[in-house]
Coordinates of C-alpha atoms and ligand atoms in Angstrom, one line a residue:
Chain I
M26 CA -19.8 17.6 11.7
S27 CA -20.4 20.6 9.5
A28 CA -18.9 20.3 6.1
I29 CA -18.2 22.5 3.1
L30 CA -20.5 21.3 0.4
E31 CA -19.4 23.4 -2.5
T32 CA -17.6 21.6 -5.3
E33 CA -14.8 24.2 -5.2
M34 CA -13.1 25.2 -2.0
L35 CA -12.3 28.9 -1.7
P36 CA -8.6 29.4 -1.6
G37 CA -7.3 30.8 1.6
V38 CA -10.1 29.4 3.8
S39 CA -8.2 28.5 6.9
S40 CA -10.8 26.9 9.0
P41 CA -13.2 24.9 6.9
G42 CA -15.2 23.9 9.9
V43 CA -17.3 27.0 9.6
A44 CA -20.6 27.7 7.9
A45 CA -21.6 25.0 5.5
P46 CA -23.3 26.7 2.6
S47 CA -26.5 25.0 1.5
V48 CA -25.3 24.1 -2.0
S49 CA -26.3 20.7 -3.3
P50 CA -23.6 18.2 -2.5
T51 CA -24.2 16.2 -5.6
S52 CA -22.7 17.0 -9.0
L53 CA -23.1 15.4 -12.4
I54 CA -20.4 12.8 -12.8
T55 CA -19.8 11.0 -16.1
L56 CA -18.7 7.4 -15.8
K57 CA -17.9 5.0 -18.7
I58 CA -19.0 1.6 -17.7
N59 CA -18.7 -1.4 -20.0
G60 CA -18.4 0.9 -23.0
V61 CA -21.4 3.0 -22.2
E62 CA -21.2 6.6 -20.9
K63 CA -23.6 7.6 -18.1
K64 CA -24.1 10.9 -16.4
L65 CA -25.2 10.5 -12.8
P66 CA -25.8 13.0 -10.0
L67 CA -23.5 11.7 -7.3
A68 CA -22.1 13.0 -4.0
P69 CA -18.3 13.0 -3.9
W70 CA -18.2 10.5 -1.1
T71 CA -19.9 7.8 -3.2
T72 CA -17.5 5.0 -3.8
L73 CA -17.3 3.4 -7.2
L74 CA -18.7 0.3 -5.7
D75 CA -21.8 2.1 -4.4
A76 CA -22.2 4.0 -7.6
L77 CA -22.3 0.7 -9.5
R78 CA -24.6 -1.1 -7.1
E79 CA -26.9 1.6 -5.8
H80 CA -27.1 4.1 -8.6
M81 CA -26.6 2.0 -11.8
D82 CA -28.3 -1.3 -11.0
L83 CA -25.0 -3.1 -11.7
T84 CA -25.2 -5.5 -8.8
G85 CA -22.8 -8.1 -10.3
T86 CA -19.9 -6.4 -8.5
K87 CA -20.2 -7.5 -4.8
K88 CA -19.6 -5.8 -1.5
G89 CA -17.8 -8.2 0.8
C90 CA -15.9 -6.2 3.4
D91 CA -16.0 -2.6 2.0
H92 CA -12.4 -2.2 3.3
G93 CA -10.1 -3.6 0.6
Q94 CA -9.7 -6.9 2.4
C95 CA -11.6 -9.4 0.3
G96 CA -11.6 -8.6 -3.4
A97 CA -15.3 -9.2 -4.0
C98 CA -15.6 -5.7 -5.4
T99 CA -12.8 -6.1 -8.0
V100 CA -13.4 -4.3 -11.3
L101 CA -11.1 -3.3 -14.2
V102 CA -10.1 0.3 -14.8
N103 CA -8.4 0.8 -18.1
G104 CA -7.7 -3.0 -18.0
K105 CA -6.2 -3.0 -14.5
R106 CA -7.8 -4.7 -11.6
I107 CA -8.7 -2.5 -8.6
N108 CA -10.9 -2.7 -5.5
S109 CA -14.0 -0.5 -6.3
C110 CA -14.8 -0.1 -2.6
L111 CA -11.6 2.0 -1.9
T112 CA -12.0 4.5 -4.8
L113 CA -14.5 7.3 -5.2
A114 CA -16.7 7.3 -8.3
V115 CA -15.7 10.9 -9.0
M116 CA -12.0 9.8 -9.1
Q117 CA -12.8 7.5 -12.0
E118 CA -14.2 10.0 -14.4
G119 CA -12.6 9.7 -17.8
N120 CA -11.6 6.0 -17.2
E121 CA -12.9 2.9 -18.9
I122 CA -14.5 0.7 -16.2
T123 CA -15.3 -2.9 -16.9
T124 CA -17.5 -5.0 -14.5
I125 CA -18.6 -8.6 -14.6
E126 CA -21.7 -7.5 -16.6
G127 CA -19.4 -6.3 -19.4
L128 CA -17.5 -9.5 -20.1
A129 CA -20.0 -11.7 -22.1
K130 CA -20.6 -10.9 -25.8
G131 CA -24.3 -11.3 -25.9
E132 CA -25.1 -14.9 -25.1
E133 CA -21.5 -15.9 -25.4
L134 CA -19.7 -16.1 -22.1
H135 CA -16.1 -14.9 -21.6
P136 CA -13.7 -17.9 -21.6
L137 CA -13.0 -17.3 -17.9
Q138 CA -16.7 -17.4 -17.2
E139 CA -17.0 -20.7 -19.2
A140 CA -14.0 -22.1 -17.4
F141 CA -15.4 -21.2 -13.9
V142 CA -18.6 -23.1 -14.8
E143 CA -16.6 -26.1 -16.2
H144 CA -14.4 -26.4 -13.2
D145 CA -17.0 -25.7 -10.5
A146 CA -14.9 -22.8 -9.4
F147 CA -17.5 -21.5 -6.9
Q148 CA -20.1 -22.7 -4.5
C149 CA -22.2 -19.7 -3.3
G150 CA -20.8 -17.5 -6.1
Y151 CA -20.5 -14.4 -4.0
C152 CA -16.8 -14.0 -4.7
T153 CA -17.0 -15.1 -8.3
P154 CA -17.4 -11.7 -10.1
G155 CA -14.4 -10.4 -8.3
Q156 CA -12.4 -13.5 -8.9
I157 CA -13.1 -13.4 -12.7
C158 CA -12.4 -9.7 -13.0
S159 CA -9.2 -10.2 -11.0
A160 CA -8.2 -13.1 -13.2
I161 CA -8.6 -11.0 -16.3
G162 CA -6.4 -8.3 -14.6
L163 CA -3.9 -11.0 -13.8
M164 CA -3.7 -12.2 -17.4
N165 CA -3.4 -8.6 -18.7
E166 CA -0.4 -8.1 -16.3
G167 CA 1.3 -11.2 -17.8
K168 CA 3.4 -11.9 -14.7
A169 CA 2.0 -15.4 -13.8
Q170 CA 4.2 -18.2 -15.1
S171 CA 3.1 -21.1 -12.9
R172 CA 0.2 -22.3 -10.8
A173 CA 2.1 -21.0 -7.7
D174 CA 2.2 -17.6 -9.4
I175 CA -1.5 -17.7 -10.0
R176 CA -2.1 -18.5 -6.4
E177 CA 0.1 -15.7 -5.1
L178 CA -1.3 -13.2 -7.7
M179 CA -4.9 -14.1 -6.9
S180 CA -4.4 -13.7 -3.1
G181 CA -6.3 -10.5 -3.2
N182 CA -9.5 -12.4 -3.7
L183 CA -10.8 -14.4 -0.8
C184 CA -13.3 -17.2 -1.2
R185 CA -15.2 -18.2 2.0
C186 CA -16.4 -21.4 0.3
G187 CA -12.8 -22.4 -0.3
A188 CA -13.1 -23.0 -4.0
Y189 CA -9.5 -22.0 -4.4
S190 CA -8.1 -25.1 -6.1
N191 CA -10.9 -25.1 -8.7
I192 CA -10.4 -21.3 -9.3
V193 CA -6.7 -21.9 -10.0
D194 CA -7.7 -24.8 -12.4
A195 CA -10.1 -22.5 -14.3
I196 CA -7.6 -19.7 -14.7
D197 CA -4.7 -22.0 -15.5
Q198 CA -6.8 -23.6 -18.3
V199 CA -7.7 -20.3 -19.9
M200 CA -4.1 -19.1 -19.7
N201 CA -2.9 -22.3 -21.3
E202 CA -5.4 -22.0 -24.0
R203 CA -4.1 -18.5 -24.7
G204 CA -0.5 -19.7 -24.6
K205 CA 0.3 -17.3 -21.8
H206 CA 2.5 -19.7 -19.9
A207 CA 4.0 -23.1 -20.4
Chain T
M7 CA -18.3 8.7 5.3
N8 CA -18.7 12.3 6.4
P9 CA -19.5 14.8 3.7
F10 CA -16.6 16.6 2.0
S11 CA -16.0 18.6 -1.1
Y12 CA -13.7 17.5 -3.9
T13 CA -11.4 19.1 -6.5
R14 CA -8.9 17.7 -8.9
A15 CA -5.5 19.2 -9.2
Y16 CA -3.7 19.2 -12.5
G17 CA -0.6 21.2 -11.5
L18 CA 1.7 21.1 -8.5
D19 CA 1.2 24.7 -7.7
T20 CA -2.6 24.4 -7.5
A21 CA -2.3 21.2 -5.4
V22 CA -0.2 22.9 -2.7
E23 CA -2.2 26.1 -3.0
E24 CA -5.4 24.1 -2.1
K25 CA -3.8 22.3 0.8
V26 CA -5.2 24.3 3.6
D27 CA -6.4 23.1 7.1
G28 CA -9.1 20.5 6.8
A29 CA -8.1 19.5 3.3
D30 CA -6.3 16.2 2.4
F31 CA -4.7 14.9 -0.7
V32 CA -6.2 11.7 -2.1
A33 CA -3.9 9.5 -4.2
G34 CA -4.8 5.8 -4.5
G35 CA -7.3 6.2 -1.7
T36 CA -6.6 2.7 -0.3
N37 CA -5.7 4.0 3.1
L38 CA -7.4 7.4 3.3
I39 CA -10.9 6.2 2.1
D40 CA -10.7 3.3 4.5
L41 CA -9.9 5.6 7.4
M42 CA -12.7 8.0 6.3
K43 CA -15.2 5.1 6.3
E44 CA -14.1 4.2 9.8
N45 CA -14.5 7.8 10.9
V46 CA -10.8 7.9 12.0
T47 CA -10.1 10.8 9.7
H48 CA -12.7 13.2 8.4
P49 CA -11.2 15.8 6.0
Q50 CA -13.6 18.4 4.8
H51 CA -12.1 18.7 1.4
L52 CA -10.2 16.2 -0.8
I53 CA -7.7 17.3 -3.4
D54 CA -7.4 14.5 -6.0
I55 CA -3.7 14.4 -7.0
N56 CA -4.0 11.5 -9.4
H57 CA -3.6 13.8 -12.4
L58 CA -0.4 15.5 -11.3
P59 CA 2.6 15.0 -13.6
L60 CA 4.5 12.8 -11.1
Q61 CA 4.0 9.5 -12.8
E62 CA 7.4 8.6 -14.1
I63 CA 10.7 7.1 -13.1
E64 CA 13.7 9.1 -14.3
E65 CA 17.4 8.4 -14.0
T66 CA 19.3 11.0 -12.1
E67 CA 22.7 12.6 -12.9
S68 CA 24.3 10.8 -10.0
G69 CA 23.3 7.4 -11.4
G70 CA 20.3 6.8 -9.2
I71 CA 16.6 7.1 -10.0
R72 CA 13.8 9.5 -9.1
M73 CA 10.3 8.0 -8.7
G74 CA 7.3 10.3 -9.1
A75 CA 5.1 10.2 -6.0
L76 CA 2.1 9.2 -8.1
M77 CA 3.7 6.1 -9.5
R78 CA 1.6 3.1 -8.6
N79 CA 3.2 0.5 -6.3
A80 CA 2.7 -2.2 -9.0
D81 CA 4.2 -0.1 -11.8
T82 CA 7.2 0.7 -9.6
A83 CA 7.9 -2.9 -8.7
Y84 CA 7.6 -4.0 -12.3
H85 CA 9.6 -1.1 -13.8
P86 CA 12.7 -2.4 -15.6
L87 CA 15.0 0.1 -13.8
V88 CA 13.7 -1.1 -10.4
E89 CA 13.7 -4.7 -11.3
Q90 CA 17.3 -4.6 -12.5
R91 CA 18.9 -2.1 -10.2
Y92 CA 16.8 -2.1 -7.0
P93 CA 15.3 -5.7 -6.9
L94 CA 15.1 -5.4 -3.1
L95 CA 12.6 -2.6 -3.5
A96 CA 10.6 -4.6 -6.1
Q97 CA 10.6 -7.6 -3.8
A98 CA 9.4 -5.6 -0.8
I99 CA 6.6 -3.9 -2.7
L100 CA 5.4 -7.2 -4.1
A101 CA 5.3 -8.7 -0.6
G102 CA 2.7 -6.1 0.4
A103 CA -1.1 -5.9 0.1
S104 CA -2.7 -7.5 -3.0
P105 CA -2.3 -7.0 -6.8
Q106 CA -5.5 -4.9 -6.8
L107 CA -4.3 -2.7 -4.0
R108 CA -0.8 -2.3 -5.5
N109 CA -2.4 -1.2 -8.8
M110 CA -4.2 1.6 -6.9
A111 CA -1.6 2.5 -4.2
T112 CA 0.9 5.2 -5.0
D113 CA 4.5 5.5 -3.8
G114 CA 3.8 8.8 -1.9
G115 CA 0.7 7.3 -0.3
N116 CA 2.6 4.2 0.8
L117 CA 5.0 6.4 2.8
M118 CA 2.0 8.2 4.4
Q119 CA -0.1 5.1 5.3
R120 CA -1.1 5.0 8.9
T121 CA -0.7 2.3 11.5
R122 CA -2.9 -0.8 11.6
C123 CA -3.2 -0.7 15.4
Y124 CA -6.7 -2.0 16.2
Y125 CA -7.4 0.8 18.7
F126 CA -6.4 3.5 16.3
Y127 CA -9.2 2.2 14.0
D128 CA -11.7 1.7 16.8
T129 CA -13.1 5.2 17.6
A130 CA -14.8 3.8 20.8
T131 CA -11.4 3.3 22.5
P132 CA -8.7 5.7 23.7
C133 CA -5.8 6.3 21.4
N134 CA -3.1 9.0 21.6
K135 CA -2.4 8.8 17.9
R136 CA -6.1 9.4 16.9
E137 CA -7.0 11.6 19.9
P138 CA -3.9 13.1 21.6
G139 CA -4.1 12.8 25.4
S140 CA -6.8 10.1 25.5
G141 CA -4.4 7.3 26.4
C142 CA -3.0 4.2 24.7
S143 CA -5.3 1.2 24.7
A144 CA -2.6 -1.1 23.3
I145 CA 0.0 -1.1 26.0
N146 CA -2.3 -3.0 28.4
G147 CA -4.6 -4.4 25.7
F148 CA -4.1 -6.6 22.7
N149 CA -0.7 -5.8 21.3
R150 CA 0.3 -8.7 19.2
I151 CA 1.1 -6.6 16.2
H152 CA 2.8 -3.8 18.1
A153 CA 6.3 -2.4 18.5
I154 CA 9.3 -3.9 20.3
L155 CA 11.7 -1.1 19.6
G156 CA 11.6 2.7 19.9
H157 CA 8.2 2.8 21.5
S158 CA 7.1 5.2 24.2
E159 CA 4.6 5.3 27.0
S160 CA 2.3 7.2 24.7
C161 CA 2.2 4.8 21.8
I162 CA 3.5 1.4 20.8
A163 CA 2.2 1.3 17.2
T164 CA 4.2 0.1 14.2
H165 CA 4.5 1.6 10.7
P166 CA 2.9 -1.1 8.5
S167 CA 4.7 -0.5 5.1
D168 CA 6.9 -3.1 3.4
M169 CA 8.1 -0.7 0.7
C170 CA 9.4 1.7 3.3
V171 CA 11.6 -0.9 4.8
A172 CA 13.4 -1.3 1.5
L173 CA 13.6 2.4 1.0
A174 CA 15.2 2.8 4.5
A175 CA 17.8 0.2 3.6
L176 CA 18.5 1.8 0.3
D177 CA 19.0 5.3 1.7
A178 CA 16.2 7.0 -0.2
T179 CA 15.5 10.7 -0.1
V180 CA 12.0 12.1 -0.1
H181 CA 11.4 15.3 -2.1
V182 CA 8.6 17.6 -1.0
K183 CA 7.0 20.8 -2.0
S184 CA 4.8 23.5 -0.4
K185 CA 3.9 27.1 -1.1
R186 CA 7.0 27.9 1.0
G187 CA 9.3 26.1 -1.4
E188 CA 10.9 22.7 -1.9
R189 CA 13.0 20.5 0.4
S190 CA 14.5 17.0 0.6
I191 CA 14.2 14.7 3.6
P192 CA 16.6 11.8 4.1
F193 CA 14.5 8.7 4.4
L194 CA 15.6 7.9 8.0
E195 CA 14.4 11.3 9.1
F196 CA 11.0 11.0 7.3
H197 CA 9.2 8.7 9.7
R198 CA 9.6 9.4 13.4
L199 CA 9.4 7.7 16.8
P200 CA 6.3 8.3 18.8
G201 CA 7.8 10.1 21.9
D202 CA 5.0 12.1 23.5
T203 CA 3.6 13.2 20.2
P204 CA 2.4 10.0 18.6
H205 CA -0.2 11.8 16.5
L206 CA 2.7 12.8 14.2
D207 CA 3.7 9.8 12.1
N208 CA 6.4 11.7 10.1
T209 CA 8.1 15.0 9.6
L210 CA 6.1 16.0 6.5
Q211 CA 4.5 19.4 7.3
A212 CA 0.8 19.8 6.9
D213 CA 1.1 22.0 3.8
E214 CA 3.6 19.8 2.0
L215 CA 3.2 17.5 -0.9
I216 CA 5.5 14.5 -1.6
T217 CA 6.7 14.9 -5.2
A218 CA 9.3 12.2 -5.6
I219 CA 11.4 9.5 -3.9
E220 CA 15.0 9.3 -5.0
L221 CA 17.4 6.4 -4.8
P222 CA 21.2 6.7 -4.9
A223 CA 23.1 4.7 -7.5
K224 CA 24.0 1.9 -5.1
G225 CA 21.2 -0.7 -5.4
F226 CA 22.7 -3.9 -3.9
A227 CA 21.3 -5.8 -6.9
D228 CA 23.7 -8.8 -6.3
H229 CA 23.0 -9.8 -2.7
Y230 CA 19.7 -8.8 -1.2
T231 CA 16.5 -10.2 0.2
Y232 CA 13.3 -9.1 1.8
V233 CA 12.0 -11.6 4.4
K234 CA 8.4 -11.0 5.5
I235 CA 6.9 -13.0 8.3
R236 CA 3.1 -12.9 8.7
D237 CA 0.1 -14.8 9.8
R238 CA -0.7 -16.1 6.3
Q239 CA 1.5 -16.4 3.3
S240 CA 0.1 -13.6 1.3
Y241 CA -2.2 -10.5 1.6
A242 CA -1.3 -9.8 5.3
F243 CA 0.8 -7.2 7.1
A244 CA 4.2 -8.1 8.4
L245 CA 4.6 -9.3 12.0
V246 CA 8.3 -8.8 11.4
S247 CA 10.1 -8.1 8.1
V248 CA 13.8 -7.7 7.2
A249 CA 15.4 -6.0 4.2
A250 CA 18.9 -7.2 3.9
A251 CA 21.5 -6.0 1.3
L252 CA 25.1 -7.0 1.1
E253 CA 28.2 -6.2 -0.9
L254 CA 30.6 -9.0 -0.8
D255 CA 34.2 -9.5 -1.8
G256 CA 34.5 -13.2 -1.8
T257 CA 33.1 -14.0 1.6
T258 CA 34.1 -10.7 3.2
I259 CA 31.3 -8.1 3.8
T260 CA 32.4 -4.8 2.3
D261 CA 29.0 -3.0 2.7
V262 CA 25.7 -4.0 4.4
R263 CA 22.3 -2.6 4.9
L264 CA 19.7 -4.0 7.3
A265 CA 16.3 -2.6 8.0
L266 CA 13.4 -4.0 9.9
G267 CA 9.6 -3.7 9.5
G268 CA 6.8 -4.5 11.9
V269 CA 8.9 -3.7 15.0
A270 CA 8.7 0.1 15.4
H271 CA 6.9 3.3 14.7
K272 CA 9.2 3.7 11.7
P273 CA 11.3 1.4 9.5
W274 CA 14.0 0.4 11.9
R275 CA 17.6 0.8 10.6
D276 CA 20.5 0.4 13.0
T277 CA 23.5 1.8 11.3
Q278 CA 25.8 1.1 14.3
A279 CA 24.9 -2.5 14.0
E280 CA 25.7 -2.5 10.3
T281 CA 29.2 -1.3 11.0
L282 CA 29.7 -4.4 13.2
L283 CA 29.5 -6.5 10.0
K284 CA 31.7 -4.4 7.7
G285 CA 35.0 -6.2 6.9
K286 CA 33.7 -9.3 8.7
Q287 CA 33.1 -12.7 7.2
A288 CA 29.5 -13.6 6.0
T289 CA 28.9 -16.3 8.6
R290 CA 26.0 -17.4 10.7
E291 CA 27.9 -16.5 13.8
N292 CA 28.5 -13.0 12.7
F293 CA 24.9 -12.6 11.6
Q294 CA 23.7 -13.9 14.9
Q295 CA 25.9 -11.4 16.7
V296 CA 24.5 -8.5 14.8
A297 CA 20.9 -9.7 15.4
E298 CA 21.6 -9.8 19.1
S299 CA 22.9 -6.3 19.0
I300 CA 20.0 -4.9 17.1
L301 CA 17.5 -6.4 19.5
A302 CA 19.5 -5.8 22.7
N303 CA 17.1 -3.1 23.9
A304 CA 13.9 -4.6 22.6
Q305 CA 11.0 -4.7 24.9
G306 CA 7.7 -6.5 24.4
F307 CA 4.3 -6.0 26.0
G308 CA 3.0 -9.6 26.4
H309 CA 1.3 -10.6 23.2
N310 CA 4.1 -9.2 21.0
T311 CA 7.1 -10.4 23.0
F312 CA 7.6 -13.3 20.6
K313 CA 8.6 -10.7 18.0
I314 CA 12.0 -10.3 19.7
E315 CA 13.2 -13.8 19.1
L316 CA 11.4 -13.8 15.7
A317 CA 13.2 -10.7 14.6
K318 CA 16.6 -12.2 15.5
R319 CA 15.9 -15.3 13.5
A320 CA 14.5 -13.3 10.6
I321 CA 17.7 -11.1 10.5
V322 CA 19.9 -14.2 10.4
R323 CA 17.8 -15.9 7.8
A324 CA 17.7 -12.7 5.6
L325 CA 21.5 -12.2 5.8
L326 CA 22.1 -15.9 5.0
E327 CA 19.7 -15.7 2.0
A328 CA 21.2 -12.4 0.8
T329 CA 24.7 -14.0 0.9
Q330 CA 23.6 -16.8 -1.2
N331 CA 21.2 -15.0 -3.6
E332 CA 22.7 -14.0 -6.9
H333 CA 20.5 -11.6 -8.8
K334 CA 18.7 -13.6 -11.5
S335 CA 17.7 -11.2 -14.2
Ligands
FAD6 C1 -6.4 -4.8 3.0 C2 -5.1 -4.0 2.9 C3 -3.9 -4.7 3.0 C4 -2.7 -4.0 2.9 N1 -1.5 -4.7 3.1 C5 -0.3 -4.0 3.0 C6 0.9 -4.7 3.2 O1 0.9 -5.9 3.4 N2 2.0 -4.0 3.1 C7 2.0 -2.7 2.9 O2 3.1 -2.1 2.8 N3 0.9 -2.0 2.7 C8 -0.3 -2.6 2.8 N4 -1.5 -2.0 2.6 C9 -1.4 -0.5 2.6 C10 -1.2 0.1 1.2 O3 0.1 -0.1 0.8 C11 -1.5 1.6 1.4 O4 -2.8 1.8 1.7 C12 -1.1 2.4 0.2 O5 0.3 2.3 -0.1 C13 -1.5 3.9 0.4 O6 -1.3 4.6 -0.8 P1 -2.5 5.4 -1.5 O7 -1.9 6.0 -2.7 O8 -3.6 4.5 -1.7 O9 -2.7 6.5 -0.4 P2 -4.1 7.3 0.0 O10 -5.0 6.4 0.7 O11 -4.6 8.0 -1.2 O12 -3.4 8.3 1.0 C14 -2.9 8.0 2.2 C15 -2.4 9.2 2.9 O13 -1.3 9.8 2.2 C16 -1.5 11.1 1.9 N5 -0.8 11.3 0.6 C17 -0.9 10.5 -0.5 N6 -0.1 10.9 -1.5 C18 0.6 12.0 -1.0 C19 1.6 12.9 -1.5 N7 2.1 12.7 -2.8 N8 2.0 13.9 -0.7 C20 1.5 14.0 0.5 N9 0.6 13.2 1.1 C21 0.1 12.2 0.3 C22 -3.0 11.3 1.8 O14 -3.3 12.6 2.0 C23 -3.4 10.3 2.9 O15 -3.3 11.0 4.1 C24 -2.7 -2.6 2.7 C25 -3.9 -1.9 2.5 C26 -5.1 -2.6 2.6 C27 -6.4 -1.9 2.4
SF4_7 S1 -0.4 2.0 20.1 FE1 -0.5 4.1 19.4 S2 -2.1 3.9 17.8 FE2 -2.3 2.1 19.1 S3 -3.8 2.7 20.7 FE3 -1.8 3.1 21.5 S4 -1.5 5.3 20.9 FE4 -3.2 4.5 19.6
FES8 S1 -15.6 -5.1 -0.8 FE1 -13.9 -4.2 -1.7 S2 -12.3 -5.5 -1.0 FE2 -14.0 -6.3 0.1
FES9 S1 -17.8 -19.2 -4.0 FE1 -18.7 -18.7 -2.0 S2 -17.2 -17.2 -1.4 FE2 -16.3 -18.0 -3.2

């Protein structure tokens, strides 16, 4: 399929199927990841997930399904959890993106990371970065009042190893420590 | 994904100006980017509308609310005005997708989401919706998730939204804008039945942008429920869902709204069936009668025939629950 590769489309072009000009499809995109701004030449069709993994060496964020169905790619954008496989990197310019790599302070793990270790909240670990980022989003939202709520509000993160009950234990513990629910 | 160009629109006029053939709006991206990865849709240009000033809920003069099309599904469901006055809408939204997806998905995008029919997604198979005239693979294929009402020989797909079922029950209005001007579409006229043009999901024209969704004052906050039946308890599309809302005077039904999801090409609201209940007692027998009447012309295709009985039971359950439910907040 021929495509228009300029960054601006000419107004009034009625059949964009014609004549793809040989302009470079990439443009310089500025992303702020874990507090650091980076400028990257990226094509507009690069997802945030692929930008992280393939262009920034941030492979902590995992690709499970690439279709919004598993949650392995969960990251935080301005403190809210999203699926990085279903957004384009270019759509996230100007936002604060936090990935699993941005949670520890030096050698000191984030309390949720600690709790996941303590509770054995994983087996293979593939879903874990997404689970932890999702749990931080859940705590930021402040809607979970019970273990049942945690289960429902963590349903966007699948775990093929079935570590669910330990994942809920880990999150429940950190929420209790923070006094977020009774 | 196929290559495409990208621009960001900051004003409504620029957004509609740029919406020429081959260009698509991208909002949350949760449906569009998925379909682009699957090569089901391949726009040549994307207009990012995430920065448009359509991110608020305002109260209207007539006592209702107007929700900007770029409101996120999660922010809508947790908005105090929605929680207090339209809890049916909040409940339906929170029954859909996952917290991550609801943080991304917008209200406008939710209306525009396309069917989850397997063959629509599978570009190796015929599908009239994806490729008009190629045939419908579902009618004689796997059709467990397909329609039992309002379908045609051309297409038996369902509209997958939960939010839209509540919006149909609540008599929403969709506000749209194009270079030609602005207009308002009553919710029941927004989505359409497939007929012999199943490639058209709705009545929005190609050059139009959804700007807002408006709800009238009446929110049925006292007696309502959204029942969603699916293969797993969370993070799955509805097999059948029911939005039920009642206004009661003692045990007499003074007003009622009933809309079904997962059963048709659009949220299914049968206003004639609703009138059967008005002035009647809120009893299981009366609810059963209305359920029979709504499903009277239902037709399944084998794998999905179970939905007919399931829908009847879901209607009765939803109406019983709505009768008992008192709004908590
Ligand atoms: C794994 C998964 C599970 C899901 N489960 C559910 C579920 O259980 N229940 C449910 O209801 N939904 C579910 N969804 C669907 C989800 O709700 C929709 O994908 C979402 O609402 C679409 O909104 P968006 O803003 O992301 O739209 P986009 O993907 O950005 O856009 C979708 C379409 O709408 C058009 N569009 C967007 N905004 C406008 C506008 N303002 N004016 C005109 N056109 C516009 C776009 O051009 C595009 O064609 C699920 C999705 C996934 C991926
Ligand atoms: S049901 Fe509709 S969407 Fe599915 S294959 Fe048939 S025509 Fe396509
Ligand atoms: S990789 Fe994004 S949800 Fe599975
Ligand atoms: S720990 Fe293996 S998928 Fe969750």
